[in-house]
C-alpha positions as a LaTeX table, in Angstrom:
\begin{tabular}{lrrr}
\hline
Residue & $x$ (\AA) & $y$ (\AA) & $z$ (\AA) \\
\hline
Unk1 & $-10.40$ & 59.95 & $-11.47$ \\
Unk2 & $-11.02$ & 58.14 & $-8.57$ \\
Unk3 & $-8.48$ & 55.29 & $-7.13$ \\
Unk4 & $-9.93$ & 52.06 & $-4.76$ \\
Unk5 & $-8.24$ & 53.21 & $-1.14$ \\
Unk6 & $-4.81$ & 50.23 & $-0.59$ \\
Unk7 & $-7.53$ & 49.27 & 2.17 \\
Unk8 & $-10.08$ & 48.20 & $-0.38$ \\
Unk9 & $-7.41$ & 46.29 & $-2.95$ \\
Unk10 & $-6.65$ & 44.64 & 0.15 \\
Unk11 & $-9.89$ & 43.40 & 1.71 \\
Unk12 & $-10.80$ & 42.61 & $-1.98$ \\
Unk13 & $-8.21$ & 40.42 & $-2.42$ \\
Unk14 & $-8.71$ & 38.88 & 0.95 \\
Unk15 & $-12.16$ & 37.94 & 0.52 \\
Unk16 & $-11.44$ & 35.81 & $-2.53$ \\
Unk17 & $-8.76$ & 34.14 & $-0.56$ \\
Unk18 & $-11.33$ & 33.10 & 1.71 \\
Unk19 & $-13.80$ & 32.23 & $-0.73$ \\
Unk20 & $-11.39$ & 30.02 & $-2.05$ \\
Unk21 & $-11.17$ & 25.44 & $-0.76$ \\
Unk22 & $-9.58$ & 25.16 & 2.84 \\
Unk23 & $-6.77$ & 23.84 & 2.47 \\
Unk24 & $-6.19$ & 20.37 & 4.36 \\
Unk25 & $-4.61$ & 20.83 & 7.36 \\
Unk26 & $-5.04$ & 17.20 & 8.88 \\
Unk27 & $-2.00$ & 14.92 & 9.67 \\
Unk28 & $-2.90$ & 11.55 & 9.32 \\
Unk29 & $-0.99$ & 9.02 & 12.06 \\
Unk30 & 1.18 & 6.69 & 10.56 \\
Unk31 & 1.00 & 2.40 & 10.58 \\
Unk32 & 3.71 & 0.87 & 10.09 \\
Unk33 & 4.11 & $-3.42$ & 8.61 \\
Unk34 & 7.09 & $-5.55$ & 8.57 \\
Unk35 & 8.08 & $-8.17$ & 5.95 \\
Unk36 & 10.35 & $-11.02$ & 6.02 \\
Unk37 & 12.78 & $-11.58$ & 3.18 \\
Unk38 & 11.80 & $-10.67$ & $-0.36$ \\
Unk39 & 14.75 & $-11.98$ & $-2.71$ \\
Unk40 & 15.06 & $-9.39$ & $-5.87$ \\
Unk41 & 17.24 & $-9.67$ & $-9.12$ \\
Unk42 & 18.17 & $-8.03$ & $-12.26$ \\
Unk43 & 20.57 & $-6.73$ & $-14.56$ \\
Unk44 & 22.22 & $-3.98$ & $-13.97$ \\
Unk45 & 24.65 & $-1.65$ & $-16.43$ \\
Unk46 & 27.52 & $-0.16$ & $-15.81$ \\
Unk47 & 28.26 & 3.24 & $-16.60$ \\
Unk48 & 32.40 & 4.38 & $-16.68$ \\
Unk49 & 31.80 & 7.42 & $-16.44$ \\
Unk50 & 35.19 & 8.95 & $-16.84$ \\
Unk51 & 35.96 & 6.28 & $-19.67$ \\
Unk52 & 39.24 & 5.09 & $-17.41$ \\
Unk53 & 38.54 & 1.61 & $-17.80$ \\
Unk54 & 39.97 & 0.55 & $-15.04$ \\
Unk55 & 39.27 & $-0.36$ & $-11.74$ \\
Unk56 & 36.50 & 1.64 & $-10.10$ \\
Unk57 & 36.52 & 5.57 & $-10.13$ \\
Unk58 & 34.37 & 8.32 & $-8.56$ \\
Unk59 & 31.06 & 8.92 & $-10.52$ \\
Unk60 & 31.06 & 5.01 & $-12.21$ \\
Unk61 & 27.43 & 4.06 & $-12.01$ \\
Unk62 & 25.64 & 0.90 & $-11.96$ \\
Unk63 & 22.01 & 1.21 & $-13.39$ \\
Unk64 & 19.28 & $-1.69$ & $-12.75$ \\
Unk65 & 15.94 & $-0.11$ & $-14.70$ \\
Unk66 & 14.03 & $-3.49$ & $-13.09$ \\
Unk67 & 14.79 & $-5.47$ & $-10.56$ \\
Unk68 & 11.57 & $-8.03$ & $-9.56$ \\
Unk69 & 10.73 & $-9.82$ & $-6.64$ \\
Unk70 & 10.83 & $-13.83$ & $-7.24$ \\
Unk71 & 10.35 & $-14.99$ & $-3.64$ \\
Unk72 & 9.32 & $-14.01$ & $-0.45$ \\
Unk73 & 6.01 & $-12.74$ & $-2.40$ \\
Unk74 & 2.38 & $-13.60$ & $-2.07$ \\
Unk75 & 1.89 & $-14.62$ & 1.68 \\
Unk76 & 4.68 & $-13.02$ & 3.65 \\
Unk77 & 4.57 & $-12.53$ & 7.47 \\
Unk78 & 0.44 & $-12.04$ & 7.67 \\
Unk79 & 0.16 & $-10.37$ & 4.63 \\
Unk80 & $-0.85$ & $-11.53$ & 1.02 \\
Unk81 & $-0.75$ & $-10.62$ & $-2.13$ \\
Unk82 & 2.64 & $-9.45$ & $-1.91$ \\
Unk83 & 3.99 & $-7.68$ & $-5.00$ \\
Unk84 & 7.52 & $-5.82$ & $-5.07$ \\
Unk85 & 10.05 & $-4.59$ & $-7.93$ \\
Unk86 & 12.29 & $-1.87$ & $-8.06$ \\
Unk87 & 14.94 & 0.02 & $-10.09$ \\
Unk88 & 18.42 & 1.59 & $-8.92$ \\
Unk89 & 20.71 & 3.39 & $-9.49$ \\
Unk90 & 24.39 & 3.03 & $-7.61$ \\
Unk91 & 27.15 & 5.52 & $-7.41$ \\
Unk92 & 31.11 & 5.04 & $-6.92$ \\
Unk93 & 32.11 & 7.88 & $-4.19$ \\
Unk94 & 35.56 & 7.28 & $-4.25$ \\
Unk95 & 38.80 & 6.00 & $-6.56$ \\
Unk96 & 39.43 & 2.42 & $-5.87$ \\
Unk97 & 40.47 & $-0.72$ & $-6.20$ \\
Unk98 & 39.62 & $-4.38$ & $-5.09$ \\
Unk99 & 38.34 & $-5.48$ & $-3.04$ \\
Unk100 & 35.35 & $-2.42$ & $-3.54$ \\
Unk101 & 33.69 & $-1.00$ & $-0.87$ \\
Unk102 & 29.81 & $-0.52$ & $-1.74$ \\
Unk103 & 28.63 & 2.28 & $-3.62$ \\
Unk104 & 26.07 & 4.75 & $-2.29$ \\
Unk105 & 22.40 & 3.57 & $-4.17$ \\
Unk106 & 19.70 & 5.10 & $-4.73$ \\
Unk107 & 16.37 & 3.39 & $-5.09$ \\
Unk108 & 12.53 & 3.63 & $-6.39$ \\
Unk109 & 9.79 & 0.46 & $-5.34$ \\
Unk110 & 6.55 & 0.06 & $-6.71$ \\
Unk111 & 4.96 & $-2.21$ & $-3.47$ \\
Unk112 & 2.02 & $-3.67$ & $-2.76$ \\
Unk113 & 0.49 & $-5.98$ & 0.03 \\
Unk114 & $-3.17$ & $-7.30$ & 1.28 \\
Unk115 & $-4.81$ & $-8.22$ & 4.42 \\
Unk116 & $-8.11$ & $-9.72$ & 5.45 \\
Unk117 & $-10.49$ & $-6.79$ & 5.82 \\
Unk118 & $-12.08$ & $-8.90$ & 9.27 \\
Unk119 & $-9.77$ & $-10.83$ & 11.38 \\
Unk120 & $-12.32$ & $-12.63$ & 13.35 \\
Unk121 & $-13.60$ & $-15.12$ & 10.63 \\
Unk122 & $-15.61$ & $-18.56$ & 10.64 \\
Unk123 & $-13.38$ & $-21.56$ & 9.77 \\
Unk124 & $-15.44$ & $-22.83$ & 7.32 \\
Unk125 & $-16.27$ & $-18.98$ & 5.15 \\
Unk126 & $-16.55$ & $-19.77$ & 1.99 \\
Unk127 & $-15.15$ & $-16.86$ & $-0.53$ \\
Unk128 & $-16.66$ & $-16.44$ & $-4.03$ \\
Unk129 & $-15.63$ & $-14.10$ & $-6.66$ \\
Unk130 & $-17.95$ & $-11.27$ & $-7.54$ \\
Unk131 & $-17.70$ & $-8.05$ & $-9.80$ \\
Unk132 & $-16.67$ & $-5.55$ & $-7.70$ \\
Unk133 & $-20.15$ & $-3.39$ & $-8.35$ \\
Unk134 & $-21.68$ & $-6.47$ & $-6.37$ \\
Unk135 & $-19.68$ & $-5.64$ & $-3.68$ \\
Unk136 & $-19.76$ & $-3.18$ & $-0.72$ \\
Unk137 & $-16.87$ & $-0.47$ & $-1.46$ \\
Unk138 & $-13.56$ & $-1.31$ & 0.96 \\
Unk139 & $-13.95$ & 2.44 & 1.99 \\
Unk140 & $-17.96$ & 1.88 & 3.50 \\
Unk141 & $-16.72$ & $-1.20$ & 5.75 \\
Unk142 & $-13.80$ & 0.70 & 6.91 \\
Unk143 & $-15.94$ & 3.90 & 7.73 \\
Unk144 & $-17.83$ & 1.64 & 10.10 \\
Unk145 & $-15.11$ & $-0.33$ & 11.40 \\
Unk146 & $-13.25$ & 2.82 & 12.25 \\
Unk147 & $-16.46$ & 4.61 & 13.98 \\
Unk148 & $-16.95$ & 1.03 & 16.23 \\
Unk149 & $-13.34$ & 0.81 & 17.19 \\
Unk150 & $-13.20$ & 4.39 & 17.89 \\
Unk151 & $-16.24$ & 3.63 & 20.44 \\
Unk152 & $-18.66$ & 4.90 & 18.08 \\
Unk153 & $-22.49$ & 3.32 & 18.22 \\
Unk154 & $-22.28$ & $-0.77$ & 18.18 \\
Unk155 & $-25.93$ & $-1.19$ & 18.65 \\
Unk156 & $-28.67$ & $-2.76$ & 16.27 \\
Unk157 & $-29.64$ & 0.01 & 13.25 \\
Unk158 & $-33.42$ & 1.13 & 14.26 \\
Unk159 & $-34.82$ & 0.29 & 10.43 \\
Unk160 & $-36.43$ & $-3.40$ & 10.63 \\
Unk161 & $-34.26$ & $-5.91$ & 9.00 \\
Unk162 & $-36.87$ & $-6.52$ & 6.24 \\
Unk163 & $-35.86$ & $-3.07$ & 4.98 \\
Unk164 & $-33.36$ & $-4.50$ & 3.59 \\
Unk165 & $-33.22$ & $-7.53$ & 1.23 \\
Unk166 & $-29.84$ & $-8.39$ & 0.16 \\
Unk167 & $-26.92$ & $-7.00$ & $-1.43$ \\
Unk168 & $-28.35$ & $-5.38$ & $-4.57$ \\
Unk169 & $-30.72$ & $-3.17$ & $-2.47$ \\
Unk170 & $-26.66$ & $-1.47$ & $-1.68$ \\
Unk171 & $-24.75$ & $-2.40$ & $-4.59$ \\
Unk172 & $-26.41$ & $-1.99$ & $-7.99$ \\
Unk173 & $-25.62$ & $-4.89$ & $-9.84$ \\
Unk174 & $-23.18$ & $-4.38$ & $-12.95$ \\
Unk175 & $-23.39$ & $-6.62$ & $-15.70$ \\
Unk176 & $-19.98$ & $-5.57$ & $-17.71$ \\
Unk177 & $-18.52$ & $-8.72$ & $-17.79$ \\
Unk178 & $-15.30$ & $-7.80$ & $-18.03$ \\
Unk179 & $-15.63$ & $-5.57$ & $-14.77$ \\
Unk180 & $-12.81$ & $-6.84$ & $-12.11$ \\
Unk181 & $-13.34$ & $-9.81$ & $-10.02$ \\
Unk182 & $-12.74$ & $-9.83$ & $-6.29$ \\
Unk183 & $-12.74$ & $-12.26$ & $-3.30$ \\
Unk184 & $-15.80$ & $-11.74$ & $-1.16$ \\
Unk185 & $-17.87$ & $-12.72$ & 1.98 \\
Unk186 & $-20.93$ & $-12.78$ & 2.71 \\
Unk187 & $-22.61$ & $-11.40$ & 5.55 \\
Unk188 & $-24.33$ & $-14.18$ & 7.05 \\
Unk189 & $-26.01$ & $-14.54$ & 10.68 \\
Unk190 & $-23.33$ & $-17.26$ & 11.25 \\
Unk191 & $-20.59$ & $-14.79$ & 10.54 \\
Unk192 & $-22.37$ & $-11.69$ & 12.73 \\
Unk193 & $-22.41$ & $-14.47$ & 15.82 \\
Unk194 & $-18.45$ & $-15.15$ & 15.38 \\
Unk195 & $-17.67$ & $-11.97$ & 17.48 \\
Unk196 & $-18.93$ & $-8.55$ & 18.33 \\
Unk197 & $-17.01$ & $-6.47$ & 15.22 \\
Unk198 & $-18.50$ & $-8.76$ & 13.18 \\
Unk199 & $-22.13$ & $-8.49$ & 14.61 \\
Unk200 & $-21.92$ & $-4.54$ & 14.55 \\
Unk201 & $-20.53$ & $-4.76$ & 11.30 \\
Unk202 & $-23.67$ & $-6.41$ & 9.89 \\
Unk203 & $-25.93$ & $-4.02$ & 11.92 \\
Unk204 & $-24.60$ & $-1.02$ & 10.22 \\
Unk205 & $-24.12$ & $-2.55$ & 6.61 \\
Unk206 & $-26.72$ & $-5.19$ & 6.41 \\
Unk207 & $-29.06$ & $-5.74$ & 9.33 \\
Unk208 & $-31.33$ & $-8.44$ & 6.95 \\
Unk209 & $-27.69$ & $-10.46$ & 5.76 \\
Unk210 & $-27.00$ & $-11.24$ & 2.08 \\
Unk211 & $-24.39$ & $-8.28$ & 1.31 \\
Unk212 & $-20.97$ & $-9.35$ & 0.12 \\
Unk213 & $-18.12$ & $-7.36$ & 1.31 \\
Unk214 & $-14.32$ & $-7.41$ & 0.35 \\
Unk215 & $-12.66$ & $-10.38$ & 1.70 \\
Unk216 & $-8.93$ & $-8.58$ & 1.56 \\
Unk217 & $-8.08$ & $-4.91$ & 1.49 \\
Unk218 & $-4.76$ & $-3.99$ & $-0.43$ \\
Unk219 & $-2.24$ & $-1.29$ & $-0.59$ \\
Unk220 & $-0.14$ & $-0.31$ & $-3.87$ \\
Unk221 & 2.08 & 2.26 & $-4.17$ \\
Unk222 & 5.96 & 3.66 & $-4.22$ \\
Unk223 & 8.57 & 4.64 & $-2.01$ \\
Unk224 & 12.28 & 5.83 & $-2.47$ \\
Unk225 & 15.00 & 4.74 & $-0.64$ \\
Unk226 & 18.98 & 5.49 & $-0.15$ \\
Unk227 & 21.82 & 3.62 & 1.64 \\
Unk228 & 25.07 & 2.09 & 1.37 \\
Unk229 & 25.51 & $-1.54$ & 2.55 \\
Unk230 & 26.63 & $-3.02$ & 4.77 \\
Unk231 & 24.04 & $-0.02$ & 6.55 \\
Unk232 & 20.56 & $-0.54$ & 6.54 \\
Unk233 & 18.71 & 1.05 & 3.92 \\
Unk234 & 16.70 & 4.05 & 4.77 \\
Unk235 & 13.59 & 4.52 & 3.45 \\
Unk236 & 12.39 & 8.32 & 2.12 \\
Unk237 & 9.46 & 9.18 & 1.06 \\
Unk238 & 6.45 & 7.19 & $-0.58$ \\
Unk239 & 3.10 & 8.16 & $-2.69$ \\
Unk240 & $-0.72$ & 6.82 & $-3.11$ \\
Unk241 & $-1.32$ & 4.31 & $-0.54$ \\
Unk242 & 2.40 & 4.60 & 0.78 \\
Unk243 & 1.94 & 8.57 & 1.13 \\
Unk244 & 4.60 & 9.85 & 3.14 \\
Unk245 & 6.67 & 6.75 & 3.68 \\
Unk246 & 9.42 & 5.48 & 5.91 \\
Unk247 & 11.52 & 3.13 & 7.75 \\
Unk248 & 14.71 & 1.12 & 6.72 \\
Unk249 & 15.52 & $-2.08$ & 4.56 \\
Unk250 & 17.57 & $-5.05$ & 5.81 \\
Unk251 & 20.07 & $-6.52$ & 3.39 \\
Unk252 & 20.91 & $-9.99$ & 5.21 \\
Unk253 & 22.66 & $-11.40$ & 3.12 \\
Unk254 & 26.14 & $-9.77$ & 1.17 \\
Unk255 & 24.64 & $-8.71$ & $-2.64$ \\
Unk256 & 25.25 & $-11.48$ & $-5.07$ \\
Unk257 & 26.69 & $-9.45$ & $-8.67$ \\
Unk258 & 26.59 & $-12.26$ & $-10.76$ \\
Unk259 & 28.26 & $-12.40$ & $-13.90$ \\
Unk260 & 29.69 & $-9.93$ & $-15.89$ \\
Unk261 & 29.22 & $-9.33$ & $-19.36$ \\
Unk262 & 31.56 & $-7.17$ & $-21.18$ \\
Unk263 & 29.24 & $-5.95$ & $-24.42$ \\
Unk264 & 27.23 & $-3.43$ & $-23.18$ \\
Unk265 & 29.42 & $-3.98$ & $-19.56$ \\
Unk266 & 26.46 & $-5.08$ & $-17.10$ \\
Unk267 & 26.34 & $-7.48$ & $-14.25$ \\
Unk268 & 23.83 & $-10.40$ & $-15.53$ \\
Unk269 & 21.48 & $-12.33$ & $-13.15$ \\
Unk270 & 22.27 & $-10.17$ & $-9.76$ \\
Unk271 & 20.70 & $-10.16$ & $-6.68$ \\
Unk272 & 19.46 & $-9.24$ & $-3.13$ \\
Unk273 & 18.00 & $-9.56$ & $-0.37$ \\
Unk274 & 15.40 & $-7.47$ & 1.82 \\
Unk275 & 13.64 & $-7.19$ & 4.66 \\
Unk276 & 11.08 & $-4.39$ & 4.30 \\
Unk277 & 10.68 & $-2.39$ & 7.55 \\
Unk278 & 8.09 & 0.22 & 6.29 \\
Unk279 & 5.64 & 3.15 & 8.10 \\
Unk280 & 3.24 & 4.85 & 6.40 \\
Unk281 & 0.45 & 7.63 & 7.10 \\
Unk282 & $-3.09$ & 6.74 & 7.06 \\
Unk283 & $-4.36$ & 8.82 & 3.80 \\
Unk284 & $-6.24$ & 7.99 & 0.61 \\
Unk285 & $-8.72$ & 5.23 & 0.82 \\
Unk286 & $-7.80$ & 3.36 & 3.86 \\
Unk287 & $-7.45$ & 4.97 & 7.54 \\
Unk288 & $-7.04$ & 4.07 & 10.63 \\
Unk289 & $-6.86$ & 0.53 & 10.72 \\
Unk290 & $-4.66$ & $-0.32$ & 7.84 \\
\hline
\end{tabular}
């Protein structure tokens, strides 16, 4: 009987290594955005641990499953469509009694924020709501605005502008009416003569006018975060649109614990306030310039 050489088994089982997806090896560079303050509040349990009953002792907990933003959203600090919540979870580290010091917390946000997708925009633009099959994808504009930023071709597209018609010779229309609606322009010549982005931006998309492209891009995603106050809160990690995540939390203000409530034992109607200090790497759908 004959037995493959250890040289074979191992070429073998190198060639279906290589035969295999290369892996990713890109690092993304990171943007960072800054937010004034977003005022959260909740409930939040508490947990004696030990079952002393008394006073604060190491291992108590204080669980808030939601706390949700209730101002400071919407248009914050350039941004729009602001939309924050978060649950936490806060440990005693020490025996103690009054006055406390703070307990070390632990934290998970869901967070999401917009932004115009063009900054240089006619006064009078008029938005309109569309189905978002009507629309040019976020992820088409952004390929060309990153290529012209990164000092890629700004000319004129070589077909003739009568190629194209309007926006359903790039977008297939989608009659579903319960598809999503979205805020959208419309490339017009009096938007391509408002300033040179804009005019390459219409070369490359829509050289004859008519298309309608996302009026706001938005990110939505999750981040953890840790900290004890009076400290600022560091931020961890993050996923989706927040891949990779980090940064720190400002608590301005001393957290407000409300009122107590002895049956289950919770704080009722607590809250806080942040300012969200936040860097992120430029992955999924939108690079480079968001």
């Amino acid at each position: 009987m004959n037995f493959p050489t250890l040289s074979v088994i191992f070429l073998s089982a190198l060639s279906a290594v290589s035969a295999g997806p290369a892996y990713d090896t890109n690092i993304p560079l990171p943007k960072c955005a800054k937010f004034k303050t977003i005022n959260f509040q909740g409930d939040a349990q508490i947990v004696d641990t030990d079952g002393s009953g008394a006073g604060q002792t190491a291992g108590d907990m204080a669980i808030g499953e939601v706390y949700a933003g209730i101002s400071g959203l919407g248009n914050n600090n350039g941004f729009t469509g602001v939309n924050a919540q978060f649950k936490s979870v806060c440990v005693v580290t020490k025996d103690q009694s009054f006055p406390f010091t703070s307990p070390t917390c632990f934290y998970e946000f869901e967070f999401g924020f917009c932004r115009p997708l063009l900054y240089a925009l006619p006064d009078k633009l008029e938005k309109q709501y569309l189905r978002r099959s009507e629309v040019i994808p976020e992820e088409k504009v952004l390929a060309v605005i990153n290529e012209i930023e990164r000092g890629g071709r700004r000319g004129r597209r070589t077909q003739e502008r009568d190629e194209v018609k309007n926006a359903t010779d790039i977008v297939p229309k989608n009659e579903d009416q319960d598809e999503e609606l979205i805020e959208a322009i419309q490339l017009t010549a009096e938007f391509a003569e408002f300033s040179k982005l804009n005019q390459a931006v219409v070369d490359q998309l829509c050289p004859a006018y008519g298309c309608f492209i996302p009026f706001y891009i938005c990110r939505q995603g999750g981040f953890t975060a840790h900290g004890s106050g009076p400290d600022h809160i560091e931020i961890t990690g993050g996923t989706y649109d927040l891949f990779g995540a980090f940064g720190q939390i400002i608590t301005p203000t001393p957290f407000n614990p409300g009122t107590y409530s002895p049956v289950p034992p919770s704080l009722v109607g607590t809250s806080i306030e942040m300012n969200i200090e936040i860097c992120y790497y430029e992955k999924n759908r939108f690079p480079y310039i968001f």
